[in-house]
Amino acid sequence: LCTTLKVPVDFFLWDTITNKKHPTMAATPNSVLLAPSPAGEKVYDFMYYLKGAAAGGICCSITHGALTPVDVVKTRVQLDPVKYNKGLVGGFRQVVAEEGAMALTTGLGATAAGYFVQGWFKFGGVEFFKIKTVEAIGEAKAWENKTAIYLGAAAGAEFIADCFLCPLEAVRIRSVSDPEFCDGLADGFAKMLKTEGVGGFYAGFLPILGKQIPYTMAKFAVQGTAADMIYGSMGKQPADCSNSTNVGISLASGVVAGVASAIISHPADTLLSKVNKAGAGGDGPMMTRLMNIAKEVGFVNLCTVGLLPRCVMIGTLTAGQFGIFDTVMGALGASKFHFHNPNE
């Protein structure tokens, strides 16, 4: 799978964590991404971040795309809880009975494309911000403040990712709420641009930030903490375990992180689903529309309507993301960064 990376002697990057020189990406384009890190060494250079971004895009696109049917039902429940009031399984049956099985794939193109871009910036950004913080403050301080680093890295990476995700998410939600709106991603973009202008793509930018940033902060912080607790209970470090064990720990900690982050971000997710529905919240500024929707729905409903299917969806999705991310990083020859206690 991996190819040997041959570079001129003069092409090196200095790794400030290991204090060593490492070859850069001066190879043929098709060999660079698959080039493994030097044996036994952990390299955190440009190629590491590129591999992290690629692994993030792949894991988010696969997991979100695979769960499109669940997301379709969840969005329908949030948009019309009176009609779709029979739970997750009942919602599936209603959609299939009324519109056919293919209705469950509505928005698949926008979902796969949007979350590949989002995963690229989110996972790649988290790795970048984590490692650069460790380089800046040192391993000892980083170990003591790893939760704060997780939270800050996740918030920064998610903000950047959401700038790219928001237009695709707007098209996806519009197509789910109105199946007649478009015949695909490109058609949806063209129609929304023509009818609403560029602003239409960012109508849900504030709620998507309100949903995604707390979600991602909880996701990475809880997963990292849960994984550390599992390794601690085993008395081992990630380097001491096999790849399959590390992936298993990523899956288990991902389920915990997914449920926690789903609960935290659910009110904003409901607002996002509703604000992208045509005419929702009336006219006026975005904050006015969001407040109108919140008043109409009520706080309890914002927090609970559609929560169970979302916990199922996000718990599965998050576990899958961390499992696939670790697997792809290993396949690309990258040694994933982990916080390390320098006193041990």
mmCIF file of C-alpha atoms in Angstrom:
data_model
loop_
_atom_site.group_PDB
_atom_site.id
_atom_site.type_symbol
_atom_site.label_atom_id
_atom_site.label_comp_id
_atom_site.label_asym_id
_atom_site.label_seq_id
_atom_site.Cartn_x
_atom_site.Cartn_y
_atom_site.Cartn_z
ATOM 1 C CA LEU A 1 0.000 0.000 0.000
ATOM 2 C CA CYS A 2 2.733 2.443 0.940
ATOM 3 C CA THR A 3 5.458 3.631 -1.411
ATOM 4 C CA THR A 4 8.958 4.724 -0.531
ATOM 5 C CA LEU A 5 9.467 8.468 -0.379
ATOM 6 C CA LYS A 6 12.706 9.512 -2.086
ATOM 7 C CA VAL A 7 13.788 13.092 -1.532
ATOM 8 C CA PRO A 8 16.924 15.133 -2.155
ATOM 9 C CA VAL A 9 19.175 15.377 0.893
ATOM 10 C CA ASP A 10 18.597 19.121 1.273
ATOM 11 C CA PHE A 11 14.800 18.936 1.720
ATOM 12 C CA PHE A 12 14.058 18.757 5.446
ATOM 13 C CA LEU A 13 11.618 20.104 8.032
ATOM 14 C CA TRP A 14 12.549 20.491 11.689
ATOM 15 C CA ASP A 15 10.134 18.722 14.085
ATOM 16 C CA THR A 16 10.035 20.818 17.253
ATOM 17 C CA ILE A 17 8.511 18.018 19.336
ATOM 18 C CA THR A 18 11.104 15.334 18.602
ATOM 19 C CA ASN A 19 13.918 17.849 17.902
ATOM 20 C CA LYS A 20 14.872 16.008 14.703
ATOM 21 C CA LYS A 21 15.055 16.629 10.970
ATOM 22 C CA HIS A 22 12.602 14.836 8.698
ATOM 23 C CA PRO A 23 12.200 14.741 4.896
ATOM 24 C CA THR A 24 9.491 16.898 3.386
ATOM 25 C CA MET A 25 7.091 16.226 0.520
ATOM 26 C CA ALA A 26 9.524 16.650 -2.382
ATOM 27 C CA ALA A 27 8.334 13.482 -4.098
ATOM 28 C CA THR A 28 5.974 12.643 -6.888
ATOM 29 C CA PRO A 29 2.380 13.710 -6.048
ATOM 30 C CA ASN A 30 0.950 10.194 -6.166
ATOM 31 C CA SER A 31 3.500 8.841 -3.667
ATOM 32 C CA VAL A 32 3.495 11.640 -1.122
ATOM 33 C CA LEU A 33 0.219 10.987 0.697
ATOM 34 C CA LEU A 34 0.922 7.266 1.101
ATOM 35 C CA ALA A 35 4.513 7.732 2.230
ATOM 36 C CA PRO A 36 4.993 6.336 5.760
ATOM 37 C CA SER A 37 6.739 8.238 8.522
ATOM 38 C CA PRO A 38 10.315 7.122 9.213
ATOM 39 C CA ALA A 39 10.273 3.862 11.171
ATOM 40 C CA GLY A 40 10.005 4.336 14.915
ATOM 41 C CA GLU A 41 9.719 8.125 14.693
ATOM 42 C CA LYS A 42 6.728 10.385 15.165
ATOM 43 C CA VAL A 43 6.753 13.095 12.528
ATOM 44 C CA TYR A 44 4.445 16.106 12.819
ATOM 45 C CA ASP A 45 5.195 18.054 9.669
ATOM 46 C CA PHE A 46 3.149 19.274 6.699
ATOM 47 C CA MET A 47 2.563 15.726 5.473
ATOM 48 C CA TYR A 48 1.192 14.669 8.859
ATOM 49 C CA TYR A 49 -1.402 17.455 8.763
ATOM 50 C CA LEU A 50 -2.282 16.633 5.149
ATOM 51 C CA LYS A 51 -2.835 12.978 6.071
ATOM 52 C CA GLY A 52 -4.886 14.017 9.100
ATOM 53 C CA ALA A 53 -7.064 16.257 6.943
ATOM 54 C CA ALA A 54 -7.556 13.518 4.340
ATOM 55 C CA ALA A 55 -8.434 10.952 7.014
ATOM 56 C CA GLY A 56 -10.869 13.429 8.556
ATOM 57 C CA GLY A 57 -12.582 14.113 5.254
ATOM 58 C CA ILE A 58 -12.911 10.400 4.516
ATOM 59 C CA CYS A 59 -14.262 9.442 7.949
ATOM 60 C CA CYS A 60 -16.830 12.273 8.063
ATOM 61 C CA SER A 61 -18.031 11.737 4.498
ATOM 62 C CA ILE A 62 -18.485 7.976 4.975
ATOM 63 C CA THR A 63 -20.237 8.185 8.348
ATOM 64 C CA HIS A 64 -22.547 11.098 7.564
ATOM 65 C CA GLY A 65 -23.349 9.661 4.140
ATOM 66 C CA ALA A 66 -24.162 6.228 5.586
ATOM 67 C CA LEU A 67 -26.505 7.786 8.153
ATOM 68 C CA THR A 68 -28.375 9.953 5.653
ATOM 69 C CA PRO A 69 -31.639 7.924 6.123
ATOM 70 C CA VAL A 70 -31.520 8.514 9.898
ATOM 71 C CA ASP A 71 -30.828 12.211 9.313
ATOM 72 C CA VAL A 72 -33.765 12.468 6.898
ATOM 73 C CA VAL A 73 -36.158 11.061 9.510
ATOM 74 C CA LYS A 74 -34.616 13.184 12.292
ATOM 75 C CA THR A 75 -35.007 16.344 10.230
ATOM 76 C CA ARG A 76 -38.623 15.496 9.358
ATOM 77 C CA VAL A 77 -39.403 14.953 13.055
ATOM 78 C CA GLN A 78 -37.846 18.307 13.928
ATOM 79 C CA LEU A 79 -39.649 20.158 11.133
ATOM 80 C CA ASP A 80 -43.082 18.557 11.577
ATOM 81 C CA PRO A 81 -43.383 16.802 14.972
ATOM 82 C CA VAL A 82 -47.193 16.710 14.698
ATOM 83 C CA LYS A 83 -47.089 14.554 11.570
ATOM 84 C CA TYR A 84 -43.998 12.504 12.440
ATOM 85 C CA ASN A 85 -44.890 11.547 16.001
ATOM 86 C CA LYS A 86 -44.272 7.795 16.007
ATOM 87 C CA GLY A 87 -40.580 7.739 16.891
ATOM 88 C CA LEU A 88 -37.581 6.791 14.787
ATOM 89 C CA VAL A 89 -38.866 3.466 13.445
ATOM 90 C CA GLY A 90 -42.333 4.903 12.845
ATOM 91 C CA GLY A 91 -40.778 7.842 11.009
ATOM 92 C CA PHE A 92 -38.931 5.482 8.686
ATOM 93 C CA ARG A 93 -42.161 3.683 7.904
ATOM 94 C CA GLN A 94 -44.046 6.939 7.248
ATOM 95 C CA VAL A 95 -41.426 8.296 4.862
ATOM 96 C CA VAL A 96 -41.164 5.014 2.931
ATOM 97 C CA ALA A 97 -44.959 4.568 2.766
ATOM 98 C CA GLU A 98 -45.604 8.114 1.531
ATOM 99 C CA GLU A 99 -42.588 8.801 -0.699
ATOM 100 C CA GLY A 100 -40.813 5.511 -1.344
ATOM 101 C CA ALA A 101 -37.520 4.134 -0.050
ATOM 102 C CA MET A 102 -35.440 6.498 -2.194
ATOM 103 C CA ALA A 103 -36.741 9.422 -0.131
ATOM 104 C CA LEU A 104 -34.448 8.218 2.645
ATOM 105 C CA THR A 105 -31.438 9.153 0.487
ATOM 106 C CA THR A 106 -32.591 12.747 0.002
ATOM 107 C CA GLY A 107 -29.621 15.106 0.383
ATOM 108 C CA LEU A 108 -27.021 12.330 0.139
ATOM 109 C CA GLY A 109 -24.835 14.238 -2.336
ATOM 110 C CA ALA A 110 -24.812 17.426 -0.273
ATOM 111 C CA THR A 111 -24.195 15.428 2.886
ATOM 112 C CA ALA A 112 -21.233 13.454 1.528
ATOM 113 C CA ALA A 113 -19.614 16.485 -0.124
ATOM 114 C CA GLY A 114 -20.291 18.887 2.728
ATOM 115 C CA TYR A 115 -18.979 16.634 5.443
ATOM 116 C CA PHE A 116 -15.891 15.646 3.481
ATOM 117 C CA VAL A 117 -14.951 19.327 3.387
ATOM 118 C CA GLN A 118 -15.949 19.800 7.021
ATOM 119 C CA GLY A 119 -14.035 16.707 8.159
ATOM 120 C CA TRP A 120 -10.977 17.837 6.220
ATOM 121 C CA PHE A 121 -10.783 21.122 8.125
ATOM 122 C CA LYS A 122 -12.122 19.788 11.449
ATOM 123 C CA PHE A 123 -9.874 16.769 12.021
ATOM 124 C CA GLY A 124 -6.908 18.317 10.233
ATOM 125 C CA GLY A 125 -7.401 21.566 12.146
ATOM 126 C CA VAL A 126 -7.687 19.871 15.530
ATOM 127 C CA GLU A 127 -4.434 17.984 14.923
ATOM 128 C CA PHE A 128 -2.726 21.203 13.786
ATOM 129 C CA PHE A 129 -3.887 23.334 16.721
ATOM 130 C CA LYS A 130 -3.162 20.590 19.291
ATOM 131 C CA ILE A 131 0.380 19.990 18.111
ATOM 132 C CA LYS A 132 1.229 23.665 17.666
ATOM 133 C CA THR A 133 0.008 24.349 21.209
ATOM 134 C CA VAL A 134 2.227 21.569 22.563
ATOM 135 C CA GLU A 135 5.166 23.015 20.653
ATOM 136 C CA ALA A 136 4.439 26.454 22.113
ATOM 137 C CA ILE A 137 3.971 25.548 25.788
ATOM 138 C CA GLY A 138 5.853 22.251 26.136
ATOM 139 C CA GLU A 139 4.735 18.691 26.874
ATOM 140 C CA ALA A 140 4.500 19.119 30.664
ATOM 141 C CA LYS A 141 2.117 22.077 30.520
ATOM 142 C CA ALA A 142 0.191 20.522 27.657
ATOM 143 C CA TRP A 143 -0.389 17.350 29.682
ATOM 144 C CA GLU A 144 -1.731 19.395 32.597
ATOM 145 C CA ASN A 145 -4.036 21.403 30.315
ATOM 146 C CA LYS A 146 -4.960 18.827 27.697
ATOM 147 C CA THR A 147 -8.737 19.260 28.144
ATOM 148 C CA ALA A 148 -8.449 23.008 27.575
ATOM 149 C CA ILE A 149 -6.281 22.323 24.505
ATOM 150 C CA TYR A 150 -8.863 19.861 23.150
ATOM 151 C CA LEU A 151 -11.607 22.462 23.638
ATOM 152 C CA GLY A 152 -9.682 25.333 22.059
ATOM 153 C CA ALA A 153 -8.372 23.285 19.125
ATOM 154 C CA ALA A 154 -11.843 21.891 18.420
ATOM 155 C CA ALA A 155 -13.511 25.331 18.551
ATOM 156 C CA GLY A 156 -10.991 26.917 16.181
ATOM 157 C CA ALA A 157 -11.034 24.044 13.704
ATOM 158 C CA GLU A 158 -14.831 23.798 13.715
ATOM 159 C CA PHE A 159 -15.318 27.511 13.031
ATOM 160 C CA ILE A 160 -13.140 27.256 9.924
ATOM 161 C CA ALA A 161 -14.877 24.041 8.833
ATOM 162 C CA ASP A 162 -18.364 25.543 9.241
ATOM 163 C CA CYS A 163 -17.574 28.386 6.855
ATOM 164 C CA PHE A 164 -17.343 25.720 4.147
ATOM 165 C CA LEU A 165 -20.058 23.385 5.461
ATOM 166 C CA CYS A 166 -22.884 25.917 5.858
ATOM 167 C CA PRO A 167 -23.828 26.324 2.150
ATOM 168 C CA LEU A 168 -23.963 22.548 1.626
ATOM 169 C CA GLU A 169 -25.968 22.045 4.811
ATOM 170 C CA ALA A 170 -28.453 24.725 3.704
ATOM 171 C CA VAL A 171 -29.053 22.882 0.414
ATOM 172 C CA ARG A 172 -29.355 19.538 2.225
ATOM 173 C CA ILE A 173 -31.940 20.755 4.731
ATOM 174 C CA ARG A 174 -33.963 22.543 2.050
ATOM 175 C CA SER A 175 -34.039 19.392 -0.088
ATOM 176 C CA VAL A 176 -35.102 17.245 2.892
ATOM 177 C CA SER A 177 -37.844 19.661 3.981
ATOM 178 C CA ASP A 178 -39.032 20.120 0.375
ATOM 179 C CA PRO A 179 -38.260 17.044 -1.775
ATOM 180 C CA GLU A 180 -39.459 18.907 -4.882
ATOM 181 C CA PHE A 181 -36.928 21.713 -4.378
ATOM 182 C CA CYS A 182 -34.081 20.261 -6.425
ATOM 183 C CA ASP A 183 -32.814 17.267 -8.390
ATOM 184 C CA GLY A 184 -29.386 17.095 -6.810
ATOM 185 C CA LEU A 185 -26.615 19.113 -5.231
ATOM 186 C CA ALA A 186 -25.715 21.244 -8.265
ATOM 187 C CA ASP A 187 -29.374 21.972 -9.029
ATOM 188 C CA GLY A 188 -29.972 22.896 -5.379
ATOM 189 C CA PHE A 189 -27.063 25.337 -5.369
ATOM 190 C CA ALA A 190 -28.246 26.982 -8.569
ATOM 191 C CA LYS A 191 -31.838 27.355 -7.377
ATOM 192 C CA MET A 192 -30.911 28.703 -3.953
ATOM 193 C CA LEU A 193 -28.450 31.180 -5.461
ATOM 194 C CA LYS A 194 -31.064 32.382 -7.939
ATOM 195 C CA THR A 195 -33.920 32.746 -5.452
ATOM 196 C CA GLU A 196 -32.112 33.856 -2.282
ATOM 197 C CA GLY A 197 -28.655 35.002 -3.297
ATOM 198 C CA VAL A 198 -25.438 34.202 -1.458
ATOM 199 C CA GLY A 199 -27.069 35.135 1.859
ATOM 200 C CA GLY A 200 -29.414 32.163 1.528
ATOM 201 C CA PHE A 201 -26.484 29.775 1.901
ATOM 202 C CA TYR A 202 -25.566 31.363 5.228
ATOM 203 C CA ALA A 203 -29.049 31.835 6.675
ATOM 204 C CA GLY A 204 -28.238 29.127 9.197
ATOM 205 C CA PHE A 205 -24.643 30.185 9.903
ATOM 206 C CA LEU A 206 -25.263 31.320 13.499
ATOM 207 C CA PRO A 207 -27.240 28.218 14.504
ATOM 208 C CA ILE A 208 -24.747 25.952 12.737
ATOM 209 C CA LEU A 209 -21.983 27.563 14.797
ATOM 210 C CA GLY A 210 -24.148 27.206 17.887
ATOM 211 C CA LYS A 211 -24.650 23.541 17.065
ATOM 212 C CA GLN A 212 -21.302 22.459 15.664
ATOM 213 C CA ILE A 213 -18.830 24.293 17.910
ATOM 214 C CA PRO A 214 -20.204 22.986 21.257
ATOM 215 C CA TYR A 215 -20.724 19.590 19.599
ATOM 216 C CA THR A 216 -17.140 19.391 18.360
ATOM 217 C CA MET A 217 -15.673 20.733 21.598
ATOM 218 C CA ALA A 218 -17.545 18.068 23.586
ATOM 219 C CA LYS A 219 -16.783 15.412 20.978
ATOM 220 C CA PHE A 220 -12.996 15.753 21.078
ATOM 221 C CA ALA A 221 -12.679 16.592 24.788
ATOM 222 C CA VAL A 222 -14.935 13.736 25.944
ATOM 223 C CA GLN A 223 -13.425 11.242 23.496
ATOM 224 C CA GLY A 224 -9.896 12.174 24.527
ATOM 225 C CA THR A 225 -10.753 11.950 28.236
ATOM 226 C CA ALA A 226 -12.630 8.668 27.823
ATOM 227 C CA ALA A 227 -9.783 7.160 25.794
ATOM 228 C CA ASP A 228 -7.222 8.253 28.413
ATOM 229 C CA MET A 229 -9.337 6.651 31.144
ATOM 230 C CA ILE A 230 -9.512 3.379 29.212
ATOM 231 C CA TYR A 231 -5.755 3.363 28.600
ATOM 232 C CA GLY A 232 -5.208 4.270 32.265
ATOM 233 C CA SER A 233 -7.367 1.364 33.447
ATOM 234 C CA MET A 234 -5.261 -0.943 31.265
ATOM 235 C CA GLY A 235 -2.013 0.565 32.548
ATOM 236 C CA LYS A 236 -0.836 1.156 28.982
ATOM 237 C CA GLN A 237 -0.077 3.946 26.507
ATOM 238 C CA PRO A 238 -1.361 3.931 22.902
ATOM 239 C CA ALA A 239 2.149 3.021 21.716
ATOM 240 C CA ASP A 240 2.007 -0.138 23.833
ATOM 241 C CA CYS A 241 -1.174 -1.426 22.170
ATOM 242 C CA SER A 242 -1.856 -3.041 18.811
ATOM 243 C CA ASN A 243 -3.605 -1.126 16.045
ATOM 244 C CA SER A 244 -6.798 -3.146 16.536
ATOM 245 C CA THR A 245 -6.826 -2.361 20.271
ATOM 246 C CA ASN A 246 -6.335 1.348 19.613
ATOM 247 C CA VAL A 247 -9.163 1.357 17.069
ATOM 248 C CA GLY A 248 -11.406 -0.501 19.531
ATOM 249 C CA ILE A 249 -10.684 2.106 22.205
ATOM 250 C CA SER A 250 -11.426 4.875 19.698
ATOM 251 C CA LEU A 251 -14.791 3.244 18.900
ATOM 252 C CA ALA A 252 -15.760 2.810 22.568
ATOM 253 C CA SER A 253 -14.735 6.320 23.587
ATOM 254 C CA GLY A 254 -16.391 7.676 20.430
ATOM 255 C CA VAL A 255 -19.803 6.305 21.475
ATOM 256 C CA VAL A 256 -19.556 8.088 24.839
ATOM 257 C CA ALA A 257 -18.418 11.306 23.159
ATOM 258 C CA GLY A 258 -21.151 11.095 20.528
ATOM 259 C CA VAL A 259 -24.025 10.807 22.993
ATOM 260 C CA ALA A 260 -22.645 13.618 25.181
ATOM 261 C CA SER A 261 -22.110 15.973 22.248
ATOM 262 C CA ALA A 262 -25.531 15.138 20.739
ATOM 263 C CA ILE A 263 -27.318 16.167 23.938
ATOM 264 C CA ILE A 264 -25.300 19.390 24.255
ATOM 265 C CA SER A 265 -25.837 20.526 20.660
ATOM 266 C CA HIS A 266 -29.427 19.336 20.104
ATOM 267 C CA PRO A 267 -31.281 22.655 20.702
ATOM 268 C CA ALA A 268 -29.143 24.418 18.094
ATOM 269 C CA ASP A 269 -29.587 21.485 15.702
ATOM 270 C CA THR A 270 -33.377 21.858 15.952
ATOM 271 C CA LEU A 271 -33.127 25.613 15.302
ATOM 272 C CA LEU A 272 -30.869 24.968 12.295
ATOM 273 C CA SER A 273 -33.336 22.500 10.812
ATOM 274 C CA LYS A 274 -36.221 24.935 11.203
ATOM 275 C CA VAL A 275 -34.502 28.171 10.116
ATOM 276 C CA ASN A 276 -33.558 26.627 6.755
ATOM 277 C CA LYS A 277 -37.198 25.788 6.062
ATOM 278 C CA ALA A 278 -38.770 28.363 3.750
ATOM 279 C CA GLY A 279 -40.645 31.064 5.706
ATOM 280 C CA ALA A 280 -39.640 29.770 9.142
ATOM 281 C CA GLY A 281 -39.511 32.461 11.845
ATOM 282 C CA GLY A 282 -41.035 35.124 9.625
ATOM 283 C CA ASP A 283 -39.113 37.978 8.053
ATOM 284 C CA GLY A 284 -36.410 40.166 9.524
ATOM 285 C CA PRO A 285 -32.884 39.721 10.871
ATOM 286 C CA MET A 286 -31.545 36.260 11.635
ATOM 287 C CA MET A 287 -31.622 36.691 15.422
ATOM 288 C CA THR A 288 -35.268 37.783 15.253
ATOM 289 C CA ARG A 289 -36.173 34.720 13.206
ATOM 290 C CA LEU A 290 -34.316 32.418 15.594
ATOM 291 C CA MET A 291 -36.054 33.956 18.621
ATOM 292 C CA ASN A 292 -39.441 33.595 16.930
ATOM 293 C CA ILE A 293 -38.783 29.927 16.205
ATOM 294 C CA ALA A 294 -37.580 29.306 19.776
ATOM 295 C CA LYS A 295 -40.746 30.906 21.183
ATOM 296 C CA GLU A 296 -42.980 28.882 18.867
ATOM 297 C CA VAL A 297 -41.292 25.575 19.622
ATOM 298 C CA GLY A 298 -40.572 26.077 23.339
ATOM 299 C CA PHE A 299 -37.381 25.312 25.277
ATOM 300 C CA VAL A 300 -38.343 21.774 26.303
ATOM 301 C CA ASN A 301 -39.229 20.795 22.729
ATOM 302 C CA LEU A 302 -36.012 22.345 21.438
ATOM 303 C CA CYS A 303 -34.071 20.083 23.794
ATOM 304 C CA THR A 304 -36.085 16.880 23.416
ATOM 305 C CA VAL A 305 -37.887 16.617 20.052
ATOM 306 C CA GLY A 306 -35.865 14.279 17.836
ATOM 307 C CA LEU A 307 -33.243 13.742 20.581
ATOM 308 C CA LEU A 308 -33.380 9.918 20.642
ATOM 309 C CA PRO A 309 -32.779 9.450 16.895
ATOM 310 C CA ARG A 310 -30.050 12.090 17.090
ATOM 311 C CA CYS A 311 -28.312 10.269 19.984
ATOM 312 C CA VAL A 312 -28.475 7.040 17.963
ATOM 313 C CA MET A 313 -27.186 8.808 14.891
ATOM 314 C CA ILE A 314 -24.417 10.862 16.556
ATOM 315 C CA GLY A 315 -23.296 8.078 18.898
ATOM 316 C CA THR A 316 -22.857 5.706 15.955
ATOM 317 C CA LEU A 317 -21.432 8.397 13.712
ATOM 318 C CA THR A 318 -18.848 9.665 16.210
ATOM 319 C CA ALA A 319 -17.632 6.173 17.080
ATOM 320 C CA GLY A 320 -17.317 5.406 13.374
ATOM 321 C CA GLN A 321 -15.459 8.635 12.697
ATOM 322 C CA PHE A 322 -12.759 8.037 15.293
ATOM 323 C CA GLY A 323 -12.430 4.392 14.283
ATOM 324 C CA ILE A 324 -12.121 5.208 10.560
ATOM 325 C CA PHE A 325 -9.823 8.166 11.263
ATOM 326 C CA ASP A 326 -7.359 5.990 13.182
ATOM 327 C CA THR A 327 -7.563 3.256 10.529
ATOM 328 C CA VAL A 328 -6.934 5.650 7.623
ATOM 329 C CA MET A 329 -4.101 7.400 9.467
ATOM 330 C CA GLY A 330 -2.445 4.019 9.992
ATOM 331 C CA ALA A 331 -2.972 3.088 6.339
ATOM 332 C CA LEU A 332 -1.339 6.366 5.297
ATOM 333 C CA GLY A 333 1.674 5.612 7.481
ATOM 334 C CA ALA A 334 1.040 8.365 10.032
ATOM 335 C CA SER A 335 1.573 7.868 13.767
ATOM 336 C CA LYS A 336 -1.360 9.667 15.426
ATOM 337 C CA PHE A 337 -0.514 12.346 17.981
ATOM 338 C CA HIS A 338 -1.371 11.592 21.619
ATOM 339 C CA PHE A 339 -0.761 13.734 24.679
ATOM 340 C CA HIS A 340 2.092 12.336 26.731
ATOM 341 C CA ASN A 341 3.012 12.739 30.391
ATOM 342 C CA PRO A 342 6.739 13.524 30.256
ATOM 343 C CA ASN A 343 7.178 12.367 33.874
ATOM 344 C CA GLU A 344 6.276 8.770 33.012
#
